[in-house]
């Protein structure tokens, strides 16, 4: 297990929208380099960068055309090398995105596989026996290739699924068993890509749809086995590199698959969703919501099982948001976001900050979909740096921007957030600094629930020598004080008397014994 994960705090960068240094209206690698000290200053010591590979961008780069080529719009391989060198000099790790489940339909592997003539890539994708063979339970592209067969897609139509075989073979005429030697070739192709980037200095990967490899594998037995093999390669040759899965099942991902980290994703109605973004009839009914109507029970039921079961082996990752869901500002006020950040930064695991969340960037509604973003487009708008042209993102004409910048008068920017007492930025920066200062707030101590009474909108937990208190209601609350100590963080007014703590509404407090 890479030691650096113990106190890692990640910053996710959607490269299109972060910082444009060549004035073409789209972010680039030099832009990321130019902002490394900003990221470091916030306290983040690791990056996850969404795909920067050559792509036709039908799905924002999750449709890879050439895994070993940097998309020209972002820069060159030399830019990547410079990024890695400068980031490492500053103590920042860099994770790239790995998309093992599918490629673009313009990828050379697929161009070969769809040919009628058999060749070395014919088995790398999943084709039915003939075009007349199209079982409705599979998502197939039909009748579009020279090859006589329909192919399985993983996500959008432009993303043919790579072939890792089937755990349960229901159509033996065209489904290969997951343990046959033909599909091992796909595993080797992916390992080769991983090696290529890790040899160059990349510190690991965020793995896209990590559970999607083997088909008809409900229990993910064969999929986990593949990841175990990849973990063995990493332990042997890249022991300092890390993998984080887009899976949201830590017992399978971490314990079975050997991932170092697993994202707690926003799946409607699950623990993450009911903590932060649970819309019922357009009203946010999550625990961290302004109407304080939510419950912690779903989260606690999940976490009280998953956390103890996986904590010896890896980390569950809370994220402020990501490029696939509306920003937190869509669901809650800035004050509530500060409470949510307090929670995320004082929980075990490895937290991820999505670019712009540190200043409370808003989810932009009514945008025309960009590069397969659809409802996700509103969370992918340009980073808001300052009050200059295009809020400092780019010098290009407005019409050339990847996406429009937030046009509101009071658009938050880095410039108008830094140094402002009570800003989301200053609050988050303080919390990250505390996490770095006290290892108990990161991963040196366990999470112990002290109280979370149903319907009371309050939560108290212990992390080593710390107690963390939350009052998510608008009203003052009197809470039993769990031992004395020094207040090292508070979001608002409070009073401590004997063994009671009176916490004003929408407030959180950290007390150190
Ligand atoms: C998950 C990624 O986060 C998302 O952006 C992408 O569209 C799909 N996987 C398909 O690769």
Coordinates of C-alpha atoms and ligand atoms in Angstrom, one line a residue:
X1 CA 0.0 0.0 0.0
X2 CA 1.6 3.3 -1.0
X3 CA 2.3 5.2 2.2
X4 CA 1.5 8.6 0.6
X5 CA -2.2 7.7 0.5
X6 CA -2.4 8.0 4.3
X7 CA -2.6 11.7 4.1
X8 CA -3.5 12.3 0.4
X9 CA -6.1 14.9 -0.5
X10 CA -6.9 14.9 -4.2
X11 CA -7.9 17.6 -6.6
X12 CA -9.8 16.5 -9.7
X13 CA -9.1 18.4 -12.9
X14 CA -11.3 18.3 -15.9
X15 CA -8.6 19.5 -18.3
X16 CA -10.8 21.1 -20.9
X17 CA -12.0 23.6 -18.4
X18 CA -9.2 24.3 -16.0
X19 CA -6.8 26.8 -17.5
X20 CA -6.1 27.7 -21.2
X21 CA -2.6 29.1 -21.8
X22 CA -2.5 29.2 -25.6
X23 CA -5.7 31.1 -26.1
X24 CA -7.6 28.5 -28.1
X25 CA -10.5 28.4 -25.6
X26 CA -9.7 25.0 -24.2
X27 CA -7.7 24.1 -21.1
X28 CA -4.3 22.5 -21.6
X29 CA -1.4 20.8 -19.7
X30 CA 0.6 24.0 -19.5
X31 CA -2.4 25.5 -17.8
X32 CA -2.4 22.7 -15.2
X33 CA 1.3 23.3 -14.7
X34 CA 0.8 27.0 -14.2
X35 CA -1.7 26.3 -11.4
X36 CA 0.2 23.7 -9.4
X37 CA 1.2 26.2 -6.7
X38 CA -2.5 27.2 -6.4
X39 CA -3.4 23.5 -5.8
X40 CA -0.6 23.0 -3.4
X41 CA -1.6 26.1 -1.5
X42 CA -5.1 24.8 -1.1
X43 CA -3.5 21.8 0.6
X44 CA -4.1 19.2 -2.1
X45 CA -1.1 16.9 -2.6
X46 CA -2.5 14.7 -5.4
X47 CA -4.3 15.2 -8.8
X48 CA -6.7 13.1 -10.7
X49 CA -6.8 14.4 -14.3
X50 CA -9.7 13.2 -16.6
X51 CA -8.5 11.6 -19.8
X52 CA -6.0 13.6 -21.8
X53 CA -5.5 11.0 -24.5
X54 CA -6.2 11.4 -28.2
X55 CA -9.9 11.1 -28.8
X56 CA -12.8 12.2 -31.0
X57 CA -14.4 13.4 -27.8
X58 CA -17.8 11.9 -28.2
X59 CA -17.6 11.3 -24.4
X60 CA -15.2 14.0 -23.3
X61 CA -12.2 11.8 -23.8
X62 CA -13.7 8.6 -22.2
X63 CA -13.6 7.4 -25.8
X64 CA -9.9 6.8 -26.3
X65 CA -8.6 6.7 -29.8
X66 CA -4.9 6.3 -28.9
X67 CA -4.0 5.5 -25.4
X68 CA -0.3 6.5 -25.7
X69 CA -0.9 9.8 -27.5
X70 CA -1.7 13.1 -25.8
X71 CA -4.6 14.9 -27.4
X72 CA -3.0 17.7 -29.3
X73 CA -5.5 20.2 -27.9
X74 CA -4.0 19.6 -24.4
X75 CA -0.3 19.6 -25.5
X76 CA 2.4 17.1 -26.1
X77 CA 4.2 14.3 -24.3
X78 CA 6.9 16.7 -23.3
X79 CA 4.2 18.8 -21.6
X80 CA 3.1 15.7 -19.6
X81 CA 6.8 15.0 -18.7
X82 CA 7.1 18.6 -17.5
X83 CA 3.9 18.3 -15.5
X84 CA 5.0 15.2 -13.8
X85 CA 8.4 16.6 -13.0
X86 CA 7.1 19.9 -11.6
X87 CA 4.3 18.2 -9.7
X88 CA 6.7 15.8 -8.1
X89 CA 9.1 18.6 -7.2
X90 CA 6.2 20.1 -5.3
X91 CA 5.2 16.9 -3.6
X92 CA 2.1 16.4 -5.7
X93 CA 1.2 13.0 -7.1
X94 CA -0.5 12.7 -10.4
X95 CA -3.2 10.1 -11.3
X96 CA -4.4 9.7 -14.9
X97 CA -7.6 8.2 -16.0
X98 CA -7.6 4.6 -17.2
X99 CA -10.6 3.5 -19.4
X100 CA -10.3 -0.3 -19.5
X101 CA -13.8 -1.2 -20.4
X102 CA -14.1 0.3 -23.8
X103 CA -12.4 2.4 -26.5
X104 CA -13.5 4.8 -29.1
X105 CA -14.9 3.2 -32.2
X106 CA -12.1 5.1 -34.0
X107 CA -9.4 3.3 -32.0
X108 CA -7.0 1.3 -34.2
X109 CA -7.7 -1.8 -32.2
X110 CA -11.4 -1.5 -33.1
X111 CA -10.8 -0.5 -36.7
X112 CA -8.9 -3.8 -37.0
X113 CA -11.5 -5.8 -35.1
X114 CA -14.4 -4.8 -37.2
X115 CA -12.7 -6.0 -40.4
X116 CA -14.1 -9.1 -42.1
X117 CA -10.6 -10.6 -42.3
X118 CA -9.5 -12.2 -39.0
X119 CA -6.5 -10.4 -37.4
X120 CA -4.8 -10.0 -34.1
X121 CA -7.6 -7.7 -32.7
X122 CA -10.6 -9.7 -33.8
X123 CA -11.1 -11.1 -30.3
X124 CA -10.5 -7.9 -28.5
X125 CA -14.1 -6.7 -28.8
X126 CA -17.4 -8.6 -28.4
X127 CA -19.1 -9.5 -31.7
X128 CA -22.1 -11.8 -32.1
X129 CA -21.9 -14.7 -34.5
X130 CA -23.6 -12.9 -37.4
X131 CA -25.6 -9.7 -37.9
X132 CA -28.8 -11.8 -37.6
X133 CA -27.7 -12.7 -34.1
X134 CA -28.9 -9.8 -31.8
X135 CA -30.2 -10.9 -28.4
X136 CA -32.2 -8.0 -27.1
X137 CA -30.7 -8.2 -23.6
X138 CA -27.4 -6.9 -24.9
X139 CA -26.6 -3.3 -26.0
X140 CA -25.5 -3.9 -29.6
X141 CA -24.5 -1.9 -32.6
X142 CA -26.1 -3.7 -35.5
X143 CA -25.1 -4.0 -39.2
X144 CA -22.5 -1.3 -39.2
X145 CA -19.3 -3.2 -39.9
X146 CA -17.8 -5.1 -42.7
X147 CA -17.5 -8.0 -40.3
X148 CA -20.5 -10.2 -40.1
X149 CA -21.6 -9.6 -36.5
X150 CA -23.0 -7.0 -34.1
X151 CA -20.8 -5.6 -31.4
X152 CA -21.5 -4.9 -27.8
X153 CA -21.2 -1.3 -26.5
X154 CA -20.3 -0.3 -22.9
X155 CA -21.7 3.2 -22.7
X156 CA -22.4 5.5 -25.7
X157 CA -22.8 4.0 -29.2
X158 CA -19.2 5.2 -30.0
X159 CA -17.7 3.1 -27.1
X160 CA -17.4 -0.6 -28.1
X161 CA -16.8 -2.9 -25.1
X162 CA -13.4 -4.5 -24.9
X163 CA -13.6 -8.3 -24.6
X164 CA -12.8 -9.7 -21.1
X165 CA -15.1 -12.6 -21.7
X166 CA -18.3 -13.8 -20.0
X167 CA -18.4 -15.3 -16.5
X168 CA -21.7 -17.0 -17.3
X169 CA -21.7 -18.0 -21.0
X170 CA -25.3 -18.0 -22.2
X171 CA -24.6 -17.8 -25.9
X172 CA -21.6 -20.1 -26.5
X173 CA -21.6 -19.3 -30.3
X174 CA -20.0 -15.9 -29.6
X175 CA -19.4 -15.4 -25.9
X176 CA -15.9 -16.4 -24.7
X177 CA -15.4 -17.7 -21.2
X178 CA -13.6 -15.1 -19.0
X179 CA -10.8 -17.6 -18.3
X180 CA -10.0 -18.5 -21.9
X181 CA -6.6 -17.5 -23.2
X182 CA -8.0 -15.3 -26.0
X183 CA -9.3 -12.6 -23.6
X184 CA -6.1 -12.5 -21.7
X185 CA -4.8 -10.5 -24.7
X186 CA -7.1 -7.6 -23.7
X187 CA -5.8 -7.7 -20.1
X188 CA -2.3 -7.5 -21.5
X189 CA -3.1 -4.5 -23.7
X190 CA -4.4 -2.6 -20.7
X191 CA -1.4 -3.6 -18.5
X192 CA 0.9 -2.4 -21.3
X193 CA -0.9 1.0 -21.3
X194 CA -0.6 1.3 -17.5
X195 CA 3.1 0.4 -17.7
X196 CA 3.7 3.0 -20.4
X197 CA 2.4 5.8 -18.2
X198 CA 3.7 4.6 -14.9
X199 CA 7.2 4.2 -16.5
X200 CA 6.9 7.8 -17.5
X201 CA 6.2 8.8 -13.9
X202 CA 2.4 8.8 -13.5
X203 CA 1.5 7.8 -10.0
X204 CA -1.4 5.6 -10.8
X205 CA -4.9 5.7 -12.2
X206 CA -8.5 6.5 -11.5
X207 CA -10.2 3.5 -13.2
X208 CA -13.3 4.2 -15.2
X209 CA -16.2 1.7 -14.8
X210 CA -13.8 -0.7 -13.0
X211 CA -16.6 -3.2 -12.5
X212 CA -17.6 -3.4 -16.1
X213 CA -14.9 -5.7 -17.5
X214 CA -16.3 -9.2 -17.5
X215 CA -19.9 -9.6 -18.7
X216 CA -22.6 -11.7 -17.0
X217 CA -20.5 -11.5 -13.9
X218 CA -23.1 -10.4 -11.3
X219 CA -20.9 -11.1 -8.3
X220 CA -17.9 -9.6 -10.1
X221 CA -15.9 -12.7 -9.4
X222 CA -14.0 -12.8 -12.7
X223 CA -13.7 -9.0 -12.9
X224 CA -12.1 -8.9 -9.4
X225 CA -9.7 -11.6 -10.4
X226 CA -8.4 -9.5 -13.3
X227 CA -7.9 -6.5 -11.0
X228 CA -6.1 -8.8 -8.5
X229 CA -3.7 -9.7 -11.2
X230 CA -3.1 -6.0 -12.1
X231 CA -2.6 -5.2 -8.4
X232 CA 0.1 -8.0 -8.3
X233 CA 1.8 -6.3 -11.2
X234 CA 1.7 -3.0 -9.3
X235 CA 2.9 -4.4 -6.0
X236 CA 5.8 -5.9 -7.8
X237 CA 6.9 -3.2 -10.2
X238 CA 5.1 0.0 -9.1
X239 CA 4.6 -0.3 -5.4
X240 CA 4.3 3.5 -5.0
X241 CA 1.5 3.8 -7.5
X242 CA -2.2 3.7 -6.6
X243 CA -5.5 2.8 -8.2
X244 CA -8.9 4.2 -7.3
X245 CA -11.9 2.6 -8.7
X246 CA -15.1 3.9 -10.0
X247 CA -17.1 1.0 -8.5
X248 CA -18.8 2.1 -5.3
X249 CA -18.6 -1.3 -3.7
X250 CA -15.5 -1.2 -1.5
X251 CA -15.8 -4.8 -0.4
X252 CA -15.6 -6.0 -3.9
X253 CA -13.3 -3.3 -5.2
X254 CA -10.8 -3.1 -2.3
X255 CA -11.0 -6.6 -0.7
X256 CA -11.6 -8.7 -3.8
X257 CA -10.1 -6.6 -6.6
X258 CA -7.2 -5.2 -4.7
X259 CA -7.9 -1.5 -5.4
X260 CA -6.2 0.9 -3.0
X261 CA -9.3 3.1 -3.0
X262 CA -12.9 3.1 -4.0
X263 CA -15.1 6.0 -4.7
X264 CA -18.3 6.5 -2.7
X265 CA -20.4 7.5 -5.7
X266 CA -23.7 9.3 -5.9
X267 CA -26.1 6.5 -6.7
X268 CA -29.6 7.7 -6.1
X269 CA -30.8 6.7 -2.6
X270 CA -27.4 5.2 -1.4
X271 CA -25.4 6.5 1.5
X272 CA -23.6 9.2 -0.4
X273 CA -26.8 10.4 -2.1
X274 CA -28.7 10.5 1.2
X275 CA -25.9 12.4 2.8
X276 CA -25.6 15.2 0.3
X277 CA -27.9 15.1 -2.7
X278 CA -31.2 13.2 -2.3
X279 CA -33.8 15.0 -4.3
X280 CA -37.4 13.9 -3.6
X281 CA -40.0 15.8 -5.6
X282 CA -37.3 18.4 -6.4
X283 CA -36.6 19.0 -2.7
X284 CA -33.3 18.0 -1.2
X285 CA -34.0 15.4 1.5
X286 CA -30.4 14.6 2.3
X287 CA -28.8 14.8 5.7
X288 CA -26.7 17.8 4.7
X289 CA -29.5 19.9 3.4
X290 CA -30.9 23.3 4.2
X291 CA -34.3 22.0 5.2
X292 CA -32.7 19.5 7.6
X293 CA -35.2 16.8 6.7
X294 CA -32.8 14.0 6.0
X295 CA -31.7 10.9 7.8
X296 CA -28.3 9.3 8.3
X297 CA -29.6 5.8 8.5
X298 CA -28.9 4.7 4.9
X299 CA -25.3 6.0 5.1
X300 CA -24.7 4.5 8.6
X301 CA -26.1 1.2 7.5
X302 CA -23.7 1.0 4.6
X303 CA -20.7 2.6 6.2
X304 CA -20.8 0.6 9.4
X305 CA -20.4 -2.5 7.3
X306 CA -18.1 -1.4 4.5
X307 CA -15.7 0.7 6.6
X308 CA -14.7 -2.0 9.1
X309 CA -14.6 -4.6 6.4
X310 CA -12.2 -2.7 4.2
X311 CA -10.2 -0.4 6.4
X312 CA -7.2 -2.7 6.7
X313 CA -6.9 -3.0 2.9
X314 CA -7.8 0.4 1.4
X315 CA -9.7 3.6 1.5
X316 CA -13.2 4.7 0.8
X317 CA -13.2 8.1 -1.0
X318 CA -15.6 10.9 -0.3
X319 CA -15.7 13.5 -3.1
X320 CA -17.0 17.0 -3.1
X321 CA -18.4 16.3 -6.5
X322 CA -17.1 15.0 -9.8
X323 CA -17.5 15.6 -13.6
X324 CA -20.6 13.3 -13.8
X325 CA -23.0 15.0 -11.4
X326 CA -24.4 18.4 -10.6
X327 CA -22.3 20.6 -8.4
X328 CA -23.2 20.7 -4.7
X329 CA -24.4 24.3 -5.1
X330 CA -27.3 22.8 -7.0
X331 CA -28.5 21.2 -3.8
X332 CA -27.4 23.3 -0.9
X333 CA -26.4 26.7 0.4
X334 CA -22.8 27.7 0.8
X335 CA -23.2 27.4 4.6
X336 CA -24.4 23.8 4.2
X337 CA -21.6 23.1 1.8
X338 CA -19.1 24.1 4.4
X339 CA -20.7 21.6 6.8
X340 CA -20.5 18.9 4.2
X341 CA -16.8 19.8 3.6
X342 CA -16.2 19.6 7.3
X343 CA -17.6 16.1 7.3
X344 CA -15.6 14.9 4.2
X345 CA -12.3 16.3 5.5
X346 CA -12.6 14.7 8.9
X347 CA -13.6 11.2 7.7
X348 CA -11.2 8.4 7.2
X349 CA -10.3 7.6 3.6
X350 CA -9.0 9.8 0.8
X351 CA -11.0 12.9 0.0
X352 CA -11.3 14.3 -3.5
X353 CA -12.0 17.9 -4.3
X354 CA -13.6 18.6 -7.7
X355 CA -12.0 21.7 -9.4
X356 CA -14.1 24.8 -8.6
X357 CA -15.9 23.3 -5.6
X358 CA -13.4 25.0 -3.4
X359 CA -14.9 28.3 -4.4
X360 CA -18.5 27.1 -4.7
X361 CA -18.8 27.2 -8.4
X362 CA -22.4 26.9 -9.5
X363 CA -24.0 24.2 -11.6
X364 CA -24.9 25.9 -14.9
X365 CA -28.3 25.0 -16.2
X366 CA -29.6 25.2 -19.7
X367 CA -26.3 24.6 -21.5
X368 CA -26.3 22.7 -24.7
X369 CA -24.6 19.4 -24.2
X370 CA -20.9 19.4 -24.9
X371 CA -18.9 16.3 -25.9
X372 CA -21.5 13.9 -24.5
X373 CA -21.9 15.8 -21.3
X374 CA -25.7 16.2 -21.4
X375 CA -26.9 17.0 -17.9
X376 CA -23.3 16.8 -16.7
X377 CA -22.3 19.7 -18.9
X378 CA -23.3 22.2 -16.2
X379 CA -20.6 20.9 -13.9
X380 CA -17.9 21.1 -16.5
X381 CA -17.7 24.9 -17.2
X382 CA -14.4 26.9 -17.1
X383 CA -12.7 27.4 -13.8
X384 CA -13.3 30.9 -12.4
X385 CA -10.0 32.4 -11.5
X386 CA -10.4 36.2 -11.4
X387 CA -12.3 39.2 -12.7
X388 CA -10.4 39.4 -16.0
X389 CA -11.7 38.3 -19.4
X390 CA -13.5 35.0 -19.3
X391 CA -12.9 35.0 -15.5
X392 CA -9.2 34.4 -16.1
X393 CA -9.8 31.0 -17.8
X394 CA -8.7 32.0 -21.3
X395 CA -7.9 34.9 -23.5
X396 CA -9.9 33.5 -26.4
X397 CA -13.0 35.2 -27.8
X398 CA -16.1 34.2 -25.8
X399 CA -17.5 32.4 -28.8
X400 CA -14.4 30.1 -28.9
X401 CA -14.6 28.9 -25.3
X402 CA -15.1 25.2 -24.6
X403 CA -18.1 26.1 -22.5
X404 CA -19.3 29.5 -21.4
X405 CA -18.1 30.9 -18.1
X406 CA -20.6 31.7 -15.3
X407 CA -22.0 35.0 -16.3
X408 CA -23.6 36.0 -13.1
X409 CA -22.5 39.3 -11.4
X410 CA -21.6 37.5 -8.3
X411 CA -19.8 34.5 -9.8
X412 CA -17.4 33.2 -7.3
X413 CA -13.8 33.3 -8.3
X414 CA -10.5 32.3 -6.7
X415 CA -9.7 36.0 -6.5
X416 CA -12.8 36.9 -4.6
X417 CA -12.6 33.9 -2.3
X418 CA -9.0 33.8 -1.1
X419 CA -8.5 35.7 2.1
X420 CA -12.2 36.2 2.6
X421 CA -13.2 35.1 6.1
X422 CA -15.9 32.5 6.0
X423 CA -15.6 31.7 2.3
X424 CA -15.9 28.1 1.1
X425 CA -12.3 28.3 0.0
X426 CA -10.9 29.5 3.3
X427 CA -13.0 26.9 5.2
X428 CA -11.8 24.1 3.0
X429 CA -8.2 25.2 3.2
X430 CA -8.4 25.3 7.0
X431 CA -9.9 21.8 7.1
X432 CA -7.3 20.3 4.7
X433 CA -4.5 21.9 6.8
X434 CA -6.0 20.3 9.9
X435 CA -6.1 16.9 8.2
X436 CA -2.5 17.3 7.3
X437 CA -1.5 18.5 10.8
X438 CA -3.3 15.8 12.7
X439 CA -3.0 12.4 11.3
X440 CA -5.9 11.2 13.4
X441 CA -8.2 13.3 11.3
X442 CA -6.8 11.5 8.2
X443 CA -6.2 7.8 8.6
X444 CA -4.2 7.3 11.8
X445 CA -7.4 6.7 13.8
X446 CA -10.7 4.9 13.4
X447 CA -14.1 6.4 12.9
X448 CA -16.2 5.9 15.9
X449 CA -19.8 7.0 15.9
X450 CA -20.9 8.7 19.1
X451 CA -24.4 9.7 18.3
X452 CA -26.7 10.2 15.3
X453 CA -30.2 10.2 16.6
X454 CA -32.9 9.7 13.9
X455 CA -34.7 13.0 13.2
X456 CA -32.4 15.1 15.4
X457 CA -30.3 16.6 12.6
X458 CA -27.1 16.2 14.6
X459 CA -24.1 14.0 14.4
X460 CA -21.2 13.4 16.7
X461 CA -18.2 11.2 16.0
X462 CA -14.7 10.5 17.3
X463 CA -11.5 10.4 15.4
X464 CA -8.7 9.5 17.8
X465 CA -8.2 12.5 20.1
X466 CA -10.9 14.5 18.3
X467 CA -14.6 14.8 18.5
X468 CA -16.5 16.3 15.6
X469 CA -20.0 17.8 16.2
X470 CA -22.6 18.8 13.6
X471 CA -25.8 20.6 13.9
X472 CA -27.4 20.6 10.4
X473 CA -30.6 22.2 11.5
X474 CA -31.3 26.0 11.5
X475 CA -32.0 26.0 15.2
X476 CA -29.7 26.2 18.2
X477 CA -29.0 22.7 19.7
X478 CA -27.9 21.6 23.1
X479 CA -25.7 18.6 22.6
X480 CA -24.0 16.5 25.3
X481 CA -20.3 17.3 25.4
X482 CA -18.2 14.2 25.0
X483 CA -15.2 15.1 27.1
X484 CA -13.4 18.4 27.4
X485 CA -10.8 19.8 25.2
X486 CA -9.7 22.7 23.0
X487 CA -11.9 23.9 20.1
X488 CA -9.7 23.8 17.0
X489 CA -12.3 24.5 14.4
X490 CA -15.8 25.9 14.4
X491 CA -18.1 27.2 11.7
X492 CA -20.2 29.5 13.8
X493 CA -21.1 30.5 17.4
X494 CA -21.2 28.0 20.2
X495 CA -21.1 27.9 23.9
X496 CA -19.6 25.3 26.2
X497 CA -20.8 25.0 29.7
X498 CA -20.1 22.1 32.0
X499 CA -20.9 19.1 30.0
X500 CA -23.1 20.7 27.4
X501 CA -22.3 22.2 24.1
X502 CA -24.7 24.7 22.6
X503 CA -24.3 24.8 18.9
X504 CA -25.9 27.5 16.7
X505 CA -27.8 26.4 13.6
X506 CA -25.8 25.1 10.6
X507 CA -22.7 24.6 12.5
X508 CA -19.9 22.2 13.1
X509 CA -17.1 22.0 15.7
X510 CA -14.0 20.0 16.2
X511 CA -12.7 19.6 19.7
X512 CA -9.2 18.2 20.5
X513 CA -8.8 16.4 23.8
Ligands
LIG1 C1 -17.6 7.2 -16.1 C2 -17.0 8.6 -16.4 O1 -16.8 9.3 -15.2 C3 -18.0 9.2 -17.4 O2 -17.6 10.6 -17.5 C4 -18.0 8.5 -18.7 O3 -18.9 9.1 -19.5 C5 -18.3 7.0 -18.5 N1 -17.7 6.4 -17.3 C6 -18.0 6.2 -19.7 O4 -16.6 6.0 -19.8

